PDB file of C-alpha atoms in Angstrom:
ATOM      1  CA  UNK X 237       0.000   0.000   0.000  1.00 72.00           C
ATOM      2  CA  UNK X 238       1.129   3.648  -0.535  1.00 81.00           C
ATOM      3  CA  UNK X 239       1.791   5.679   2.191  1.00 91.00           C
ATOM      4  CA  UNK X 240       2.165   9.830   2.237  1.00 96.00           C
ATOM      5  CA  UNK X 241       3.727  11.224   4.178  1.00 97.00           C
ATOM      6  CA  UNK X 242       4.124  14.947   5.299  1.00 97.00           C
ATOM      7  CA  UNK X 243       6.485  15.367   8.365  1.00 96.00           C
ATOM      8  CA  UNK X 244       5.766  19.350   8.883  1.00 96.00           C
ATOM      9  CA  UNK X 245       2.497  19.272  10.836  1.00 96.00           C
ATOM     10  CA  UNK X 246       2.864  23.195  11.012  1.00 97.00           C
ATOM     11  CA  UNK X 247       4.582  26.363   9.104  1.00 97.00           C
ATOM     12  CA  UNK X 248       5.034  29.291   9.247  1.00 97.00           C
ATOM     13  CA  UNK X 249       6.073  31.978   6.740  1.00 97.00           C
ATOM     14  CA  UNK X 250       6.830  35.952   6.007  1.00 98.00           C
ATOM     15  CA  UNK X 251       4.499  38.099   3.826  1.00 97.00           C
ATOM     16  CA  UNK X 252       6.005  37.901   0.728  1.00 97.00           C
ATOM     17  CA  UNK X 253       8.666  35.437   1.324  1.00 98.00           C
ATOM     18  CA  UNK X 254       8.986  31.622   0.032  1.00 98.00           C
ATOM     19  CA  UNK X 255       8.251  28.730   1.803  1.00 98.00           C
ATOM     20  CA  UNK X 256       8.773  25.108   0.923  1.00 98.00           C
ATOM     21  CA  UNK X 257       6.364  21.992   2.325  1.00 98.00           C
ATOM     22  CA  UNK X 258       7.878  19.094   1.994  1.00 98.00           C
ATOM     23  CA  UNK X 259       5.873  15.689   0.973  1.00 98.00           C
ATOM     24  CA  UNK X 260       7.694  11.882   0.652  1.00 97.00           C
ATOM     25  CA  UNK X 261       6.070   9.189  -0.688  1.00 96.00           C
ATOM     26  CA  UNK X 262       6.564   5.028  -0.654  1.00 94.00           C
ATOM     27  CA  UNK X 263       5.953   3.172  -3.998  1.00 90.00           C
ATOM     28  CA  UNK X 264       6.535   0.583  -5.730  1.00 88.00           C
ATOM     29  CA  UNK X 265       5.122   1.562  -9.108  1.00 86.00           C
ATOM     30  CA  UNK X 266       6.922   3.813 -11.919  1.00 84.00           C
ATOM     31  CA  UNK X 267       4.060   5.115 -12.830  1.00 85.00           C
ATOM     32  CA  UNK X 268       1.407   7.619 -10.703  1.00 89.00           C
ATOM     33  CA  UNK X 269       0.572  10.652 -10.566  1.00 90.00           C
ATOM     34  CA  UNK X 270       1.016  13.913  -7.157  1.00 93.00           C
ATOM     35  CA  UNK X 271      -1.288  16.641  -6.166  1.00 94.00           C
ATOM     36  CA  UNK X 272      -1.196  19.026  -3.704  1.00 97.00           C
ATOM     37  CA  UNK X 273      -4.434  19.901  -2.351  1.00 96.00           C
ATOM     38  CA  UNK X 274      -5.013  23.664  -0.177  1.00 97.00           C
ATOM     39  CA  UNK X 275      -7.656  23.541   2.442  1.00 97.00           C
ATOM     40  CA  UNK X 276      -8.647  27.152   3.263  1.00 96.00           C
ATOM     41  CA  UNK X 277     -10.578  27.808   6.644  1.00 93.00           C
ATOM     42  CA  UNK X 278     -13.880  27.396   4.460  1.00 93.00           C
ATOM     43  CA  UNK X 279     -12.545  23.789   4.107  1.00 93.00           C
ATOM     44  CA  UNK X 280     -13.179  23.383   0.434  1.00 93.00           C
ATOM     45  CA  UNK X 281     -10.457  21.584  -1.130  1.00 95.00           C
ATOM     46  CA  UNK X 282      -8.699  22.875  -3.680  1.00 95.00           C
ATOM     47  CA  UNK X 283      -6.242  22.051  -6.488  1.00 94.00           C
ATOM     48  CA  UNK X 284      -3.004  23.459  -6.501  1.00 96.00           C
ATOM     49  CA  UNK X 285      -0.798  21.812  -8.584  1.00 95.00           C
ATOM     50  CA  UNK X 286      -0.628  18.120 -10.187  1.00 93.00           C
ATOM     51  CA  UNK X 287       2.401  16.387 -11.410  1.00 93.00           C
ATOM     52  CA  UNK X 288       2.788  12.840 -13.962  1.00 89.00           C
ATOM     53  CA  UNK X 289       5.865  10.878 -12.281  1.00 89.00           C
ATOM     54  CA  UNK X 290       6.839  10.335 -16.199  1.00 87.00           C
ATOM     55  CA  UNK X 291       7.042  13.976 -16.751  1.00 87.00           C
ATOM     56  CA  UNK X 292      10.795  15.482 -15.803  1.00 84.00           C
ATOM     57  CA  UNK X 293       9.930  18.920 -15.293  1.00 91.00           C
ATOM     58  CA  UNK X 294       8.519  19.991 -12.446  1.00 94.00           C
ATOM     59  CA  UNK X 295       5.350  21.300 -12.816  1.00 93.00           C
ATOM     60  CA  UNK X 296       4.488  25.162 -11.774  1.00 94.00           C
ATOM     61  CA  UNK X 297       1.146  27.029 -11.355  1.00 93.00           C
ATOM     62  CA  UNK X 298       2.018  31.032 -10.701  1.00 95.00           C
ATOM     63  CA  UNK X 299       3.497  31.338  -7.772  1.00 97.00           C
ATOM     64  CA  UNK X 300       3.234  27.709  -6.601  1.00 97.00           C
ATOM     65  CA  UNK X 301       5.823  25.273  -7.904  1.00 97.00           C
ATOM     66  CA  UNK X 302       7.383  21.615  -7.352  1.00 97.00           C
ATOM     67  CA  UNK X 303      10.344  20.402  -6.634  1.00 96.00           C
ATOM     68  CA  UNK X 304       9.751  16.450  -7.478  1.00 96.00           C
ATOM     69  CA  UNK X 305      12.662  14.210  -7.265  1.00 95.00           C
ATOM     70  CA  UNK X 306      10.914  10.590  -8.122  1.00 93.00           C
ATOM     71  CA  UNK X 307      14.162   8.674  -6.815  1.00 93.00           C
ATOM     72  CA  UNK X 308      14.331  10.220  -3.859  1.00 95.00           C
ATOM     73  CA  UNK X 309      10.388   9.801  -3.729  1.00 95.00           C
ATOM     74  CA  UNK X 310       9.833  13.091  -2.864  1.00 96.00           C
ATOM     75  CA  UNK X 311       7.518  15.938  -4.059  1.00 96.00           C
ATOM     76  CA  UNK X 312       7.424  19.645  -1.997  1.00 98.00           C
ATOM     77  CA  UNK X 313       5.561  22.520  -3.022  1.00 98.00           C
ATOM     78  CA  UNK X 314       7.129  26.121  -3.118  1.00 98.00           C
ATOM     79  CA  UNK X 315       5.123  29.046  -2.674  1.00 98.00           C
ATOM     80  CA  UNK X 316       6.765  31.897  -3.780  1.00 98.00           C
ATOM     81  CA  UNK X 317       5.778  35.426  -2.489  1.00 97.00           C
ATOM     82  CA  UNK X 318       3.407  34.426  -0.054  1.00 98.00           C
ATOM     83  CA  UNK X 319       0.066  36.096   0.261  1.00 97.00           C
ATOM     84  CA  UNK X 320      -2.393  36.356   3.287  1.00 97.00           C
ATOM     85  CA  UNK X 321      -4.442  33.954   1.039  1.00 96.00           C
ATOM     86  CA  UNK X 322      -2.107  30.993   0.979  1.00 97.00           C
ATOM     87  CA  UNK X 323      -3.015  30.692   4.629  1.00 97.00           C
ATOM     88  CA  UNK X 324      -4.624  27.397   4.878  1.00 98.00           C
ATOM     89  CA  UNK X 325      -3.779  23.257   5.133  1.00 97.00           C
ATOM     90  CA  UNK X 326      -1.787  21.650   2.537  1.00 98.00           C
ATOM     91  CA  UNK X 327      -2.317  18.266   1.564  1.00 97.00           C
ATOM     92  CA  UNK X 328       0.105  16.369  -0.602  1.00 97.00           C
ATOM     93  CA  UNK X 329      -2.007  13.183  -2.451  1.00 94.00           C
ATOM     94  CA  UNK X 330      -0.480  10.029  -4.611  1.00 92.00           C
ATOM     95  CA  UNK X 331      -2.264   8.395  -7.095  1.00 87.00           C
ATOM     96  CA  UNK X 332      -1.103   5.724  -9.468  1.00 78.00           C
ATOM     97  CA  UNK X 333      -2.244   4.168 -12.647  1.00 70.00           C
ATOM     98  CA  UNK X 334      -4.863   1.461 -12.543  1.00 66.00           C
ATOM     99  CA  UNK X 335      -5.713   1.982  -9.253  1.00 67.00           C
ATOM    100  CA  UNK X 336      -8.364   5.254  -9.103  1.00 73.00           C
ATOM    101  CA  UNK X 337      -8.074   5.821  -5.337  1.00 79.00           C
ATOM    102  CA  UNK X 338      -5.873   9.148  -4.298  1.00 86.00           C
ATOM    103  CA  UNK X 339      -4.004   8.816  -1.011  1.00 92.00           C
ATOM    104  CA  UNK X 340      -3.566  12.052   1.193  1.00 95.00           C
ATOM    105  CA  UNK X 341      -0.686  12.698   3.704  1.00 96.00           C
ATOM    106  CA  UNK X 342      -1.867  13.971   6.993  1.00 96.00           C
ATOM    107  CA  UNK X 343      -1.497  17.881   5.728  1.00 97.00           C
ATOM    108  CA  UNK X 344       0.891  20.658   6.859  1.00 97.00           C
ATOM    109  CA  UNK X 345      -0.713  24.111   8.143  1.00 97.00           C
ATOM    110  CA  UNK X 346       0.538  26.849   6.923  1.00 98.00           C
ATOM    111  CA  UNK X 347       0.257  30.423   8.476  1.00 98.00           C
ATOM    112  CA  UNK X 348       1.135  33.904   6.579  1.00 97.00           C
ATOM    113  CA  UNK X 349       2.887  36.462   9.211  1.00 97.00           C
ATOM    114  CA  UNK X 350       1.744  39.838   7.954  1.00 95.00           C
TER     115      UNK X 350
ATOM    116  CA  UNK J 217     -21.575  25.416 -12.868  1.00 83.00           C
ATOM    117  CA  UNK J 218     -19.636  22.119 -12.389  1.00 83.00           C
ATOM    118  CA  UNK J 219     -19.589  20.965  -8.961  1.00 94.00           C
ATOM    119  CA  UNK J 220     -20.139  18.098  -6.160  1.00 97.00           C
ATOM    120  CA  UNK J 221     -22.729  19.516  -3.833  1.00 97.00           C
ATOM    121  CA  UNK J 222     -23.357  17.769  -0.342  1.00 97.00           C
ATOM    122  CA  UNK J 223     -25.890  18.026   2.123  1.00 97.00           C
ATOM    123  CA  UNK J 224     -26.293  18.698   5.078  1.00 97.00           C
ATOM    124  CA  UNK J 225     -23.268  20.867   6.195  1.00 96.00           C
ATOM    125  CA  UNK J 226     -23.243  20.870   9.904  1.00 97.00           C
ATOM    126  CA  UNK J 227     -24.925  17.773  11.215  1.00 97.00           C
ATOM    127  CA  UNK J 228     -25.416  17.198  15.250  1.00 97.00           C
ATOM    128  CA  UNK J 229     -26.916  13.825  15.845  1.00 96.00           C
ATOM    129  CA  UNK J 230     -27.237  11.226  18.565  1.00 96.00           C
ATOM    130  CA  UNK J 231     -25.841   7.922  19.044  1.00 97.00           C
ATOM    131  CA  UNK J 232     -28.070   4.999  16.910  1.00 96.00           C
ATOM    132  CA  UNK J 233     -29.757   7.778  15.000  1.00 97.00           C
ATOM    133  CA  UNK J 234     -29.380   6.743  11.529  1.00 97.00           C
ATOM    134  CA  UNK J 235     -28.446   9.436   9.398  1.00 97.00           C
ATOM    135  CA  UNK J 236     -27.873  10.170   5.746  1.00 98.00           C
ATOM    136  CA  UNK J 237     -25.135  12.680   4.078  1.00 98.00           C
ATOM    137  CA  UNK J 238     -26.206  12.934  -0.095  1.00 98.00           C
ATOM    138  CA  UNK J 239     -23.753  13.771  -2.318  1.00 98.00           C
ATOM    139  CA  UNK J 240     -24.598  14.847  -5.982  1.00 98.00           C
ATOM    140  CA  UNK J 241     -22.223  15.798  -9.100  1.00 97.00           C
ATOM    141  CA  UNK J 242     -23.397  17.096 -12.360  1.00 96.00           C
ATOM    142  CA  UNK J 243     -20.223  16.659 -13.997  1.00 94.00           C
ATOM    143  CA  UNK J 244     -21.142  12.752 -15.548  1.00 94.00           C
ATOM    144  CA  UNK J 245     -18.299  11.337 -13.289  1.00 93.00           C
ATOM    145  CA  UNK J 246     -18.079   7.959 -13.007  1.00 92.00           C
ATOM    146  CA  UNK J 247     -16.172   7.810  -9.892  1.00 92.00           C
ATOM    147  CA  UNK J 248     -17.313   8.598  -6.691  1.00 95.00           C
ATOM    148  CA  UNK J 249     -15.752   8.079  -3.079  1.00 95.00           C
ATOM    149  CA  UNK J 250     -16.101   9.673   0.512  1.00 97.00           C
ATOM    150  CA  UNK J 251     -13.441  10.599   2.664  1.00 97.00           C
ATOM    151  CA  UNK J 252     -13.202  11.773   6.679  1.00 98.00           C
ATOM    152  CA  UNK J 253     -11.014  14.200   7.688  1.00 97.00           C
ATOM    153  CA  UNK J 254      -9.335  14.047  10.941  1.00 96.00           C
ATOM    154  CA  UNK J 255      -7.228  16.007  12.691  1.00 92.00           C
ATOM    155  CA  UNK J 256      -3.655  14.354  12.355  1.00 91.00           C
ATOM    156  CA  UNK J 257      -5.084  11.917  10.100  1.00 94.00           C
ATOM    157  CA  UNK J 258      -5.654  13.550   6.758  1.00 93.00           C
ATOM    158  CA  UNK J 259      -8.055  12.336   4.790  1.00 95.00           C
ATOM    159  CA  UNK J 260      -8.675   8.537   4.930  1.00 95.00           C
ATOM    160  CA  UNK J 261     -11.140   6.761   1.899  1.00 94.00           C
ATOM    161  CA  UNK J 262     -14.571   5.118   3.558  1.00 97.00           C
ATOM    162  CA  UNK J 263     -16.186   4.197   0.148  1.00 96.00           C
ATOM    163  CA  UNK J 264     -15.932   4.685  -3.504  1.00 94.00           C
ATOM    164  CA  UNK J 265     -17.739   3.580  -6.410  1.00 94.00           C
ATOM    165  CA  UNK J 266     -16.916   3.003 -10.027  1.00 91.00           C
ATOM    166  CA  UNK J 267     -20.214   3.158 -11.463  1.00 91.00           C
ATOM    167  CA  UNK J 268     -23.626   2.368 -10.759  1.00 94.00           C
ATOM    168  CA  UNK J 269     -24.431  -0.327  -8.702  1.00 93.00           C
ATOM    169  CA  UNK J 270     -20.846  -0.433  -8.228  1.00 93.00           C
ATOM    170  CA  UNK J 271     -19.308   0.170  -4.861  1.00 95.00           C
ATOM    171  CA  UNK J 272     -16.471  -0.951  -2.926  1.00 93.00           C
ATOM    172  CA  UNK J 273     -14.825  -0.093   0.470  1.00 94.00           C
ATOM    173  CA  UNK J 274     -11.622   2.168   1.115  1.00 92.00           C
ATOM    174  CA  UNK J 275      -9.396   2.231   4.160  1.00 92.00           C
ATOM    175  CA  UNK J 276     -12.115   2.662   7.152  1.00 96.00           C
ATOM    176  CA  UNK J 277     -15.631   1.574   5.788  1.00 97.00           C
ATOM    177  CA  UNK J 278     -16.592  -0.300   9.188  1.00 97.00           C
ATOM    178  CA  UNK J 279     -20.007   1.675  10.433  1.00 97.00           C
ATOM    179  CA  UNK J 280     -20.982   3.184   7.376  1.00 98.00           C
ATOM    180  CA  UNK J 281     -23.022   2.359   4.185  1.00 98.00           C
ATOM    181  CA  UNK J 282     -22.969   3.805   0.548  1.00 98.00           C
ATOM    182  CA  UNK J 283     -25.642   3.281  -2.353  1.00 96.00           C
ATOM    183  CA  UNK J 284     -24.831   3.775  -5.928  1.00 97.00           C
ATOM    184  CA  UNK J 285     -28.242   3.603  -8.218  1.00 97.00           C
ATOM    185  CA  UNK J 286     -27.687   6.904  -9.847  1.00 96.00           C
ATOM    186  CA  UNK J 287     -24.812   7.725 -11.431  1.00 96.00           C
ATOM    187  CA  UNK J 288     -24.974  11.366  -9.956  1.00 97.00           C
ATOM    188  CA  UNK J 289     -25.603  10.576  -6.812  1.00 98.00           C
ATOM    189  CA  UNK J 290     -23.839   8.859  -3.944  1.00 98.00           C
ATOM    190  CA  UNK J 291     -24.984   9.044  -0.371  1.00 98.00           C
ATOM    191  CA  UNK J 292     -23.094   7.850   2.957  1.00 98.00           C
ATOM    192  CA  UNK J 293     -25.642   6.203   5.300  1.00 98.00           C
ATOM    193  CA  UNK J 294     -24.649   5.923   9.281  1.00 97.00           C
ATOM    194  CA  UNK J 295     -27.166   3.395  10.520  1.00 95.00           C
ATOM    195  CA  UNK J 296     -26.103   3.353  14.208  1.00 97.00           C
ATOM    196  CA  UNK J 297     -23.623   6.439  14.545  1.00 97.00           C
ATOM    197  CA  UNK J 298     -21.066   6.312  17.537  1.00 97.00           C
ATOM    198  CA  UNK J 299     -19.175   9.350  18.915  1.00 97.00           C
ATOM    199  CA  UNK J 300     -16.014   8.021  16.710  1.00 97.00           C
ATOM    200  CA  UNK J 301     -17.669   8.996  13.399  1.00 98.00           C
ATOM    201  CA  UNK J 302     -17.683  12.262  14.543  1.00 98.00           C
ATOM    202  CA  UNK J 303     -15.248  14.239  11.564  1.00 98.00           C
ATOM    203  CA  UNK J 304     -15.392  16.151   8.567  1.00 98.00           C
ATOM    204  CA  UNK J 305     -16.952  14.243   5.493  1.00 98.00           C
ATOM    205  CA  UNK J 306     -16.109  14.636   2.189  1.00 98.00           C
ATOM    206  CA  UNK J 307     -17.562  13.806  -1.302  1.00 97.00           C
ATOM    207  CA  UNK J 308     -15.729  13.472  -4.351  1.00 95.00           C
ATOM    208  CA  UNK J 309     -15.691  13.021  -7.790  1.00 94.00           C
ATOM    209  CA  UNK J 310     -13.403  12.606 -10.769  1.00 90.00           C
ATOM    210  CA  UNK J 311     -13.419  11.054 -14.351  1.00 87.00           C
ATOM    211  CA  UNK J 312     -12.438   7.103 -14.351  1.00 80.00           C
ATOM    212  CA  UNK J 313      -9.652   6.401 -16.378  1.00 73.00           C
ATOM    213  CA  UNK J 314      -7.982  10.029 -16.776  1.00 71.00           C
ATOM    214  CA  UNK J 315      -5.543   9.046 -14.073  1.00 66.00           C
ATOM    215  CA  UNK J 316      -3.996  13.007 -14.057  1.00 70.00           C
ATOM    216  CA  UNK J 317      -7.597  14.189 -13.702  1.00 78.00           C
ATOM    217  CA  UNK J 318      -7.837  15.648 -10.183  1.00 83.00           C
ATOM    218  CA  UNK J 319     -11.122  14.338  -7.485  1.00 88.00           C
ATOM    219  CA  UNK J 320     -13.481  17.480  -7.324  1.00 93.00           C
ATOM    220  CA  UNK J 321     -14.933  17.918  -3.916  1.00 96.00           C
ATOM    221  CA  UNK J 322     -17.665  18.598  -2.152  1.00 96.00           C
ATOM    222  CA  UNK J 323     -18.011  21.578   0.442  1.00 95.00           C
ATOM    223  CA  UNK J 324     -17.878  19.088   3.454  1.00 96.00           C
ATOM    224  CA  UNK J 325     -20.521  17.636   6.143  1.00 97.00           C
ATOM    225  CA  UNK J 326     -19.506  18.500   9.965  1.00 97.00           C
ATOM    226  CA  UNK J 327     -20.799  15.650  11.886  1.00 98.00           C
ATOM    227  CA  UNK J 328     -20.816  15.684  15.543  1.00 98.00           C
ATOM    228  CA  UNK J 329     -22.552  12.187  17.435  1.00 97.00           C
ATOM    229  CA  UNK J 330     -22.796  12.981  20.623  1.00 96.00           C
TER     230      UNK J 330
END
């Protein structure tokens, strides 16, 4: 079975500034798919960013890019310039081919220092 | 507007009150699943379905029930809740077989058993 696993249960980070969440992952499989979910208080989930473990480069969305290193199993999301609005959970999910279920780490909760 | 719309969204309930939580998408999706939401946790998989009159259990399915006989809807049935199936529920959706295509969720059910 997969397992996700996000070892920063909280952050913190500047107005402005960048901060990196870091997400590891255990697999057997070459081929699956990442996402990082936000969670804002309002608790909807929402996309961030998705990344193919085929694909090289690292996907980026605005200010939110990846760092994914697949033989280190290992997939953290940047946020660059951080905004009052990042403020929220992060969840880092794995998915892999043939298999439709996503699994989620336990999230990482970020804060914005004005 | 495309979207996965649950009901209710703050639910207070006894213990052995059966409840329902529907879940509806309008997006044609085959695949459907609830998740909980725990603090520390993350999000752990109860049920999902592949189609109609298709379901199957995730990671924590003991005390709850799912139906599939529309392929918009999905609803999570607690026949006897129990003060440990008090969490955060979530409904989602996605598109079987486009394994980058991300799960669309729900805006949440707040269930407390007391």
């Amino acid at each position: 079975a997969q397992t996700v696993t996000q070892s920063q249960p909280e952050m913190s980070v500047q107005e402005a500034e960048t901060v990196t969440l870091s997400c590891t992952y255990d697999t057997s499989e070459s081929d699956y798919y990442l996402f990082w979910y936000k969670q804002p208080p309002s608790r909807q989930m929402i996309l961030v960013i998705r990344q193919e473990a085929y694909k090289q480069q690292n996907a980026t969305e605005n200010r939110f890019s990846v760092n994914f290193q697949k033989a280190a199993k290992s997939f953290s999301l940047k946020i660059s310039d951080s905004q009052l609005g990042d403020a929220a959970m992060y969840f880092c999910a794995f998915g892999n081919f043939g298999n439709e279920k996503l699994t989620f780490g336990t999230g990482t909760r970020l804060t914005i220092i004005p | 507007e495309a979207q996965v719309t649950q009901n209710p969204r703050y639910l207070i309930t006894v213990t052995g009150k059966k409840l329902t939580v529907t879940c509806s998408q309008n997006m044609n999706h085959e695949y459907m699943s609830w998740y909980r939401q725990d603090p520390g946790l993350g999000l752990r998989q109860i049920y999902y379905s592949m189609n109609v009159e298709v379901t199957d259990k995730g990671d924590v399915p003991e005390g709850y029930k799912v139906s599939r006989k529309e392929k918009r809807n999905f609803p999570l049935i607690l026949e006897s809740p129990s003060p440990n199936q008090t969490s955060l529920y979530f409904c989602a959706s996605r598109v079987l077989g486009s394994y980058n295509s991300p799960l669309h969720f729900g805006n949440g059910t707040r269930l407390t058993v007391t």
